[in-house]
Structure formats: structure tokens, C-alpha cells
Amino acid sequence: MNILVTGGAGFIGSHTLIELYKAGHIAVVIDNLSNSHPEALNRVAEIVGSRQQAVSIPFYKVDIRDRDALEKVFSKHHFDACIHFAGLKAVGESVEKPWEYYENNIGGTLTLVDVMRRHGCKNVIFSSSATVYGDPVEIPITENCPKGQCTNPYGWTKSMLEQILMDMQKADSEWTVVLLRYFNPVGAHPSGRIGENPNGIPNNLMPYITQVAVGKRKELGVFGNDYPTPDGTGVRDYIHVCDLANAHVAALQCFSQDFKHSDNRTFIYNVGTGNGYSVLDMVNAFVRVNGVDIPYSIKPRRAGDIATCYCNPSKAKSELGWQAKYGIDDMVRDSWNWQRQNPEGY
């Protein structure tokens, strides 16, 4: 398939490009590089090219809010589907800058899907999040779990965009919409050539751990040790980014008219391992596997954090044939391998 990948130079997008090319698909990338680096695409081409002839990945520096620029890309290429990663994604920043998050994530996606439909591309895989469940009513979380009250504007943009895309599909049966609800992506490509490269202070646990390990940060702050969990720290479902990337490739089968798992052509899947690990589980695994000490201190709980969040991923296994293959040791090893080789990122 010919696939447009928005935000393709980012953490999840770049890893997904590798899996798309390995599976024989052709990808075109658009990215405004606000939280990504073009070197990631060079390294993706290097990794893919090591398996076959040299690969050149078409790339356009385009913001999804720029209708004219999108029109030019769609005029040059025919797309069978779009995998839509592009968006602002820092939870804390979204609380400080709600207008920017709504304008970018929702406004940009509305522009993108309008250009898509004008050019006859009505297949989309949307990068959603477990944040749409809010404080979940059941653990492990299934896709039947009702969406909850999101605790920040970032989460609300994901929840609202899910609704927008489902409404569009309901109104126009030519659309096929796949909503992948990610849990907590970590890790890096086993080569160590691409990985998570956050701007400024990391918002997520694993890049903060690796930056402490490499000497960029003094210590890790653990937010709360009095939750009702085995060790008092928050429990999450961490998934290796390569497993997450493969979930997008598996989800492409939803666009086949022979895929009969839903009557309305809207498909929702949790993408996680089904295992819950605490913050200290992740710290201890990192120390054990990599032999690098991670000093940490306990901080007060953060507003909006919940005690436990992990999924039941069986629907993706039964319908898509996808399941996570990497375990916690792989996640912490590959995260450190990336950071160790690239102490300053790209």
C-alpha cells in the first residue's frame, strides 16, 4: 500500500516506517519537525537499506494545519491510507497551553481529513491513547470499557478526535477508521540508531531514566509511593515501540473489504502487553539488565495520575493476529542502548 505517515520523523512514527518498509509498503512522510529530527529519517533509510537496496523516503516539511501544503503533497502522490501520528503530546504542557493543543491537534486533524477525503483517501489509522479511559472502571482495560473523564487537554484532544473520526465514518460508509489506543511506549530499535529524543526535560519515565543513567539528570523523581499498588508507585502497561510499530502494520488489514470483524468499519484496539509494571519495577529492571545505578527520590503525587492502568490486549490478537513480543528486559536494554550510543540525541 501507499501510505501517508504524518509525524513520521517522531519516536513512534520513525519505528513504524521501518516495519512498513519491511512489510513491503511504500511510505511518504510529512512532519513539521517541532518535536522530531530529520536525522531519524536518514537512519530509518539506513536500517531499511541494510536489508535491501538503498531506500529513499519521500519527506515534506509540512504542518498538518497548512491546507495548501497538504494539497500539494496529495497532488503529487496517491495514498491508499494515512497513519496519523502528528500532534502535540506533552501532558503537562497541555495543561499550560490548552488552546495550542486544541488548535494544533484538533484543528490540524480536521484539515488533514478534509484534504484526505477530497483526494479519495478514506482510510485512517489514528494514534490514540489509553488516556481516553480516564480513571478506568475496570482493570485490565478492555475496549468495552467506557471512555472516562480525561484529566488534561492532551487526553481530551485524543478523545474528541476519536469521536470526530467515528462520526465521519458513520456519515460516510466509504471511510474506514482504526483507533489504536496506546498504553506506554518505551524502548528503541535494537540497532540503537533511532529512539526517543524528547525536547528539553523528558515527560515520560523511560527517557528520564536513561538521561539519569547517561549523566544528563541528577536523579529520577518518582511521583508518589503511597498508591494502592504492590510497592506504592504507579503501575502502567509499558510496550516496546517496535511492538507498537508492528501493531500499525497489522491494522492495515482493516482496510480490506474482506475484513469482517465490524459492521460499521470503525475498529478500536488496545495496544499494550497486558502486564502492569510499577515505576520501581522499571527502575529495578533497568539497573539489573544494564548494570547502571539510577538514583531516585520520592516526590508528591501529580494531580491527575491514577494508581493502575494496564490493558487486556486480546482483541488485537484475535482480530489482527498481533501481540507484543518484547518483554521488560528488552525494553530497558534497548532504551539504554539508544541513549548510550546517542547521549545528546540526534
Short mmCIF file of C-alpha atoms in Angstrom, two decimals:
data_model
loop_
_atom_site.label_atom_id
_atom_site.label_comp_id
_atom_site.label_asym_id
_atom_site.label_seq_id
_atom_site.Cartn_x
_atom_site.Cartn_y
_atom_site.Cartn_z
CA MET A 1 0.00 0.00 0.00
CA ASN A 2 0.98 3.64 -0.48
CA ILE A 3 0.74 5.25 2.95
CA LEU A 4 0.98 8.81 4.19
CA VAL A 5 2.64 8.91 7.61
CA THR A 6 2.07 12.18 9.47
CA GLY A 7 4.62 12.84 12.20
CA GLY A 8 6.80 10.17 10.62
CA ALA A 9 10.07 11.63 11.95
CA GLY A 10 8.92 11.23 15.56
CA PHE A 11 9.54 8.44 18.04
CA ILE A 12 6.69 6.09 17.13
CA GLY A 13 6.46 7.24 13.51
CA SER A 14 10.09 6.50 12.70
CA HIS A 15 9.90 2.99 14.13
CA THR A 16 6.67 2.35 12.24
CA LEU A 17 8.33 3.38 8.96
CA ILE A 18 10.84 0.55 9.38
CA GLU A 19 8.09 -2.02 9.86
CA LEU A 20 6.09 -0.64 6.93
CA TYR A 21 9.03 -0.97 4.56
CA LYS A 22 9.89 -4.43 5.91
CA ALA A 23 6.30 -5.47 5.10
CA GLY A 24 6.61 -4.16 1.53
CA HIS A 25 4.63 -0.93 1.84
CA ILE A 26 5.64 2.48 0.48
CA ALA A 27 5.54 5.47 2.82
CA VAL A 28 5.60 9.23 2.36
CA VAL A 29 6.33 11.32 5.46
CA ILE A 30 5.09 14.74 6.47
CA ASP A 31 6.33 16.32 9.69
CA ASN A 32 6.79 19.91 10.85
CA LEU A 33 9.81 18.83 12.95
CA SER A 34 8.54 20.69 16.02
CA ASN A 35 9.36 17.71 18.25
CA SER A 36 11.34 15.46 15.92
CA HIS A 37 14.53 15.44 13.87
CA PRO A 38 15.14 14.78 10.15
CA GLU A 39 18.16 12.63 11.05
CA ALA A 40 15.68 9.98 12.23
CA LEU A 41 14.55 9.53 8.62
CA ASN A 42 18.14 9.19 7.40
CA ARG A 43 18.69 6.44 9.94
CA VAL A 44 15.44 4.71 9.05
CA ALA A 45 16.60 4.63 5.42
CA GLU A 46 19.94 3.26 6.59
CA ILE A 47 18.29 0.48 8.64
CA VAL A 48 15.84 -0.48 5.89
CA GLY A 49 18.52 -0.18 3.22
CA SER A 50 20.71 -2.67 5.05
CA ARG A 51 18.10 -5.30 4.26
CA GLN A 52 17.53 -4.39 0.63
CA GLN A 53 18.60 -1.86 -1.96
CA ALA A 54 19.06 1.75 -0.90
CA VAL A 55 15.81 3.37 0.22
CA SER A 56 14.84 6.99 -0.23
CA ILE A 57 11.89 8.03 1.93
CA PRO A 58 9.93 10.96 0.45
CA PHE A 59 9.71 13.68 3.10
CA TYR A 60 7.87 17.00 3.19
CA LYS A 61 8.30 19.52 5.97
CA VAL A 62 4.61 20.26 6.34
CA ASP A 63 2.36 21.25 9.22
CA ILE A 64 -0.98 19.43 9.16
CA ARG A 65 -2.71 22.79 9.69
CA ASP A 66 -1.34 24.05 6.35
CA ARG A 67 -4.07 23.14 3.86
CA ASP A 68 -2.21 24.44 0.80
CA ALA A 69 0.91 22.45 1.62
CA LEU A 70 -1.15 19.29 2.21
CA GLU A 71 -2.92 19.77 -1.11
CA LYS A 72 0.43 19.88 -2.88
CA VAL A 73 1.55 16.62 -1.28
CA PHE A 74 -1.72 14.87 -2.16
CA SER A 75 -1.47 16.18 -5.72
CA LYS A 76 1.96 14.56 -6.10
CA HIS A 77 1.11 11.19 -4.56
CA HIS A 78 -1.75 8.70 -4.48
CA PHE A 79 -2.38 7.39 -0.97
CA ASP A 80 -4.30 4.27 -0.03
CA ALA A 81 -4.26 5.14 3.66
CA CYS A 82 -2.93 7.55 6.26
CA ILE A 83 -1.30 6.65 9.58
CA HIS A 84 -1.78 9.79 11.64
CA PHE A 85 0.80 10.37 14.40
CA ALA A 86 1.27 14.15 14.11
CA GLY A 87 0.27 16.10 17.20
CA LEU A 88 1.46 17.77 20.37
CA LYS A 89 1.81 15.17 23.11
CA ALA A 90 3.13 16.50 26.44
CA VAL A 91 0.53 16.11 29.18
CA GLY A 92 1.93 18.80 31.46
CA GLU A 93 2.40 21.29 28.63
CA SER A 94 -1.18 20.72 27.51
CA VAL A 95 -2.41 21.93 30.92
CA GLU A 96 -0.33 25.10 30.50
CA LYS A 97 -1.21 25.62 26.83
CA PRO A 98 -4.70 24.21 26.23
CA TRP A 99 -5.50 26.48 23.27
CA GLU A 100 -2.34 25.43 21.45
CA TYR A 101 -3.17 21.75 21.96
CA TYR A 102 -6.77 22.02 20.79
CA GLU A 103 -5.85 24.23 17.84
CA ASN A 104 -2.97 22.01 16.71
CA ASN A 105 -4.30 18.53 17.39
CA ILE A 106 -7.97 19.01 16.58
CA GLY A 107 -7.72 21.82 14.03
CA GLY A 108 -4.84 20.13 12.24
CA THR A 109 -6.61 16.78 12.08
CA LEU A 110 -9.78 18.38 10.72
CA THR A 111 -7.74 19.97 7.94
CA LEU A 112 -5.91 16.71 7.23
CA VAL A 113 -9.03 14.54 6.93
CA ASP A 114 -10.75 17.14 4.76
CA VAL A 115 -7.85 17.08 2.30
CA MET A 116 -7.81 13.27 2.50
CA ARG A 117 -11.45 12.92 1.54
CA ARG A 118 -11.13 15.46 -1.28
CA HIS A 119 -8.43 13.23 -2.75
CA GLY A 120 -10.32 9.97 -2.22
CA CYS A 121 -8.18 8.69 0.66
CA LYS A 122 -10.66 7.49 3.27
CA ASN A 123 -8.63 5.01 5.29
CA VAL A 124 -7.03 6.27 8.50
CA ILE A 125 -5.21 4.76 11.48
CA PHE A 126 -5.33 7.24 14.33
CA SER A 127 -2.73 7.41 17.07
CA SER A 128 -4.96 7.44 20.15
CA SER A 129 -4.17 6.81 23.78
CA ALA A 130 -5.24 4.96 26.91
CA THR A 131 -5.81 8.42 28.40
CA VAL A 132 -9.29 8.33 26.81
CA TYR A 133 -10.35 5.85 29.52
CA GLY A 134 -9.68 8.41 32.27
CA ASP A 135 -9.71 6.59 35.59
CA PRO A 136 -10.85 3.24 34.16
CA VAL A 137 -13.85 1.43 35.59
CA GLU A 138 -12.19 -1.95 35.08
CA ILE A 139 -8.67 -3.39 35.20
CA PRO A 140 -7.44 -4.82 32.93
CA ILE A 141 -8.99 -2.40 30.47
CA THR A 142 -10.90 -3.86 27.53
CA GLU A 143 -12.18 -1.96 24.51
CA ASN A 144 -15.67 -2.25 26.01
CA CYS A 145 -14.60 -0.12 28.95
CA PRO A 146 -16.42 3.22 28.66
CA LYS A 147 -14.40 6.30 27.94
CA GLY A 148 -13.93 8.41 31.03
CA GLN A 149 -13.23 11.95 32.12
CA CYS A 150 -9.82 12.87 30.77
CA THR A 151 -7.53 14.64 33.21
CA ASN A 152 -5.76 17.01 30.81
CA PRO A 153 -6.25 18.77 27.43
CA TYR A 154 -3.92 16.32 25.66
CA GLY A 155 -6.19 13.44 26.63
CA TRP A 156 -9.28 15.39 25.62
CA THR A 157 -7.85 16.00 22.13
CA LYS A 158 -7.47 12.25 21.69
CA SER A 159 -10.97 11.56 22.99
CA MET A 160 -12.55 14.29 20.87
CA LEU A 161 -10.72 13.22 17.73
CA GLU A 162 -11.88 9.64 18.22
CA GLN A 163 -15.45 10.93 18.29
CA ILE A 164 -14.93 13.14 15.24
CA LEU A 165 -13.48 10.28 13.20
CA MET A 166 -16.24 7.88 14.27
CA ASP A 167 -18.89 10.46 13.34
CA MET A 168 -17.30 10.94 9.92
CA GLN A 169 -17.31 7.19 9.32
CA LYS A 170 -20.93 6.92 10.43
CA ALA A 171 -21.92 9.65 7.97
CA ASP A 172 -19.85 8.27 5.06
CA SER A 173 -19.53 4.48 4.79
CA GLU A 174 -16.57 4.83 2.42
CA TRP A 175 -14.41 5.70 5.42
CA THR A 176 -12.60 3.04 7.44
CA VAL A 177 -11.32 4.31 10.79
CA VAL A 178 -8.90 2.44 13.06
CA LEU A 179 -8.35 3.81 16.56
CA LEU A 180 -5.26 2.39 18.26
CA ARG A 181 -5.24 3.18 21.96
CA TYR A 182 -1.61 3.08 23.04
CA PHE A 183 -0.53 2.40 26.55
CA ASN A 184 3.07 3.45 27.44
CA PRO A 185 5.58 3.18 24.58
CA VAL A 186 9.22 2.67 25.62
CA GLY A 187 12.35 1.09 24.18
CA ALA A 188 14.09 1.77 20.90
CA HIS A 189 15.14 -0.02 17.73
CA PRO A 190 17.57 -2.82 18.69
CA SER A 191 20.24 -1.24 16.46
CA GLY A 192 20.38 1.79 18.75
CA ARG A 193 20.21 4.06 15.70
CA ILE A 194 16.77 5.53 16.41
CA GLY A 195 14.94 6.11 19.68
CA GLU A 196 13.04 8.58 21.83
CA ASN A 197 14.54 12.06 21.56
CA PRO A 198 12.46 14.46 23.69
CA ASN A 199 12.95 18.21 23.62
CA GLY A 200 14.02 19.60 26.99
CA ILE A 201 13.09 17.78 30.19
CA PRO A 202 11.51 14.39 29.39
CA ASN A 203 7.81 13.99 30.17
CA ASN A 204 7.90 10.19 30.22
CA LEU A 205 9.53 7.76 32.62
CA MET A 206 11.96 5.83 30.43
CA PRO A 207 13.76 8.73 28.72
CA TYR A 208 14.13 10.33 32.15
CA ILE A 209 15.70 7.13 33.48
CA THR A 210 18.11 6.92 30.55
CA GLN A 211 19.08 10.57 30.89
CA VAL A 212 19.90 9.96 34.55
CA ALA A 213 21.92 6.91 33.52
CA VAL A 214 23.91 8.89 30.95
CA GLY A 215 24.57 11.73 33.40
CA LYS A 216 22.28 14.41 31.94
CA ARG A 217 19.99 14.39 35.00
CA LYS A 218 20.97 14.12 38.67
CA GLU A 219 18.19 11.79 39.76
CA LEU A 220 14.76 10.46 38.89
CA GLY A 221 11.74 11.91 40.63
CA VAL A 222 9.15 9.25 41.49
CA PHE A 223 5.76 10.89 41.90
CA GLY A 224 4.04 9.16 44.79
CA ASN A 225 4.82 5.96 46.69
CA ASP A 226 1.52 5.64 48.54
CA TYR A 227 -0.73 4.28 45.80
CA PRO A 228 -2.64 1.03 46.45
CA THR A 229 -0.12 -0.98 44.42
CA PRO A 230 2.42 -3.64 45.48
CA ASP A 231 5.23 -1.13 46.07
CA GLY A 232 3.18 2.07 46.31
CA THR A 233 4.24 3.50 42.95
CA GLY A 234 2.03 3.84 39.89
CA VAL A 235 1.52 0.77 37.68
CA ARG A 236 1.40 1.09 33.91
CA ASP A 237 1.37 -1.10 30.80
CA TYR A 238 4.70 -0.44 29.08
CA ILE A 239 5.02 -1.59 25.47
CA HIS A 240 8.13 -1.78 23.31
CA VAL A 241 7.96 0.73 20.49
CA CYS A 242 8.79 -1.97 17.92
CA ASP A 243 5.76 -3.98 19.05
CA LEU A 244 3.67 -0.81 18.80
CA ALA A 245 5.01 -0.15 15.30
CA ASN A 246 4.05 -3.66 14.21
CA ALA A 247 0.51 -3.09 15.51
CA HIS A 248 0.10 -0.37 12.86
CA VAL A 249 1.21 -2.73 10.11
CA ALA A 250 -1.20 -5.37 11.38
CA ALA A 251 -4.01 -2.79 11.48
CA LEU A 252 -3.68 -2.12 7.73
CA GLN A 253 -5.68 -5.31 7.11
CA CYS A 254 -8.74 -3.47 8.45
CA PHE A 255 -8.87 -1.58 5.14
CA SER A 256 -9.54 -4.76 3.19
CA GLN A 257 -13.20 -5.22 2.35
CA ASP A 258 -12.75 -8.86 3.38
CA PHE A 259 -12.03 -7.83 6.97
CA LYS A 260 -15.37 -8.64 8.60
CA HIS A 261 -14.83 -8.02 12.29
CA SER A 262 -17.04 -4.91 12.36
CA ASP A 263 -20.20 -3.85 10.61
CA ASN A 264 -19.56 -0.13 10.69
CA ARG A 265 -15.91 0.00 9.54
CA THR A 266 -14.70 1.58 12.77
CA PHE A 267 -12.19 -0.54 14.66
CA ILE A 268 -10.84 0.09 18.16
CA TYR A 269 -7.89 -1.76 19.66
CA ASN A 270 -5.90 -1.53 22.85
CA VAL A 271 -2.19 -1.74 22.12
CA GLY A 272 -0.31 -2.95 25.18
CA THR A 273 1.22 -6.07 26.69
CA GLY A 274 -1.45 -6.78 29.30
CA ASN A 275 1.22 -6.63 32.03
CA GLY A 276 1.37 -3.93 34.68
CA TYR A 277 4.77 -2.73 35.90
CA SER A 278 5.32 -0.15 38.61
CA VAL A 279 7.72 2.77 38.35
CA LEU A 280 10.14 0.99 40.66
CA ASP A 281 9.77 -2.24 38.66
CA MET A 282 11.06 -0.33 35.65
CA VAL A 283 13.88 1.30 37.62
CA ASN A 284 14.98 -2.01 39.14
CA ALA A 285 14.82 -3.80 35.78
CA PHE A 286 16.96 -1.08 34.21
CA VAL A 287 19.60 -1.42 36.96
CA ARG A 288 19.56 -5.22 36.79
CA VAL A 289 19.77 -5.54 33.00
CA ASN A 290 22.16 -2.67 32.27
CA GLY A 291 24.28 -2.55 35.41
CA VAL A 292 23.78 1.22 35.76
CA ASP A 293 22.58 2.72 39.04
CA ILE A 294 19.57 5.07 38.93
CA PRO A 295 19.33 7.35 41.97
CA TYR A 296 15.78 8.46 42.68
CA SER A 297 13.78 10.40 45.23
CA ILE A 298 10.12 10.25 46.12
CA LYS A 299 8.06 13.32 45.20
CA PRO A 300 4.42 14.19 45.93
CA ARG A 301 1.78 12.67 43.69
CA ARG A 302 0.99 14.52 40.49
CA ALA A 303 -2.56 15.76 40.03
CA GLY A 304 -4.49 13.55 37.64
CA ASP A 305 -2.28 10.47 37.97
CA ILE A 306 -4.08 7.20 38.64
CA ALA A 307 -2.79 4.19 40.55
CA THR A 308 -3.06 1.41 37.97
CA CYS A 309 -3.57 1.28 34.22
CA TYR A 310 -2.99 -1.77 32.06
CA CYS A 311 -4.97 -3.42 29.31
CA ASN A 312 -6.40 -6.65 28.04
CA PRO A 313 -4.93 -6.82 24.50
CA SER A 314 -6.76 -10.00 23.45
CA LYS A 315 -8.97 -8.29 20.86
CA ALA A 316 -5.96 -7.23 18.79
CA LYS A 317 -4.62 -10.78 19.00
CA SER A 318 -7.87 -12.43 17.94
CA GLU A 319 -8.80 -9.98 15.16
CA LEU A 320 -5.44 -8.71 13.88
CA GLY A 321 -3.16 -11.60 14.82
CA TRP A 322 -0.98 -9.12 16.72
CA GLN A 323 0.54 -9.46 20.14
CA ALA A 324 3.52 -7.95 21.93
CA LYS A 325 6.73 -9.98 21.67
CA TYR A 326 9.18 -7.89 23.71
CA GLY A 327 9.40 -8.09 27.50
CA ILE A 328 10.55 -5.68 30.18
CA ASP A 329 14.21 -6.70 29.84
CA ASP A 330 14.13 -5.91 26.10
CA MET A 331 12.50 -2.55 26.80
CA VAL A 332 15.11 -1.35 29.28
CA ARG A 333 18.05 -2.81 27.32
CA ASP A 334 17.07 -1.18 24.04
CA SER A 335 16.27 2.14 25.73
CA TRP A 336 19.77 2.23 27.25
CA ASN A 337 21.42 1.05 24.03
CA TRP A 338 19.90 4.05 22.22
CA GLN A 339 20.77 6.60 24.91
CA ARG A 340 24.29 5.23 25.40
CA GLN A 341 25.07 5.49 21.70
CA ASN A 342 23.35 8.89 21.38
CA PRO A 343 23.89 10.75 24.67
CA GLU A 344 22.74 14.03 23.11
CA GLY A 345 20.06 12.53 20.90
CA TYR A 346 20.19 13.05 17.15
#
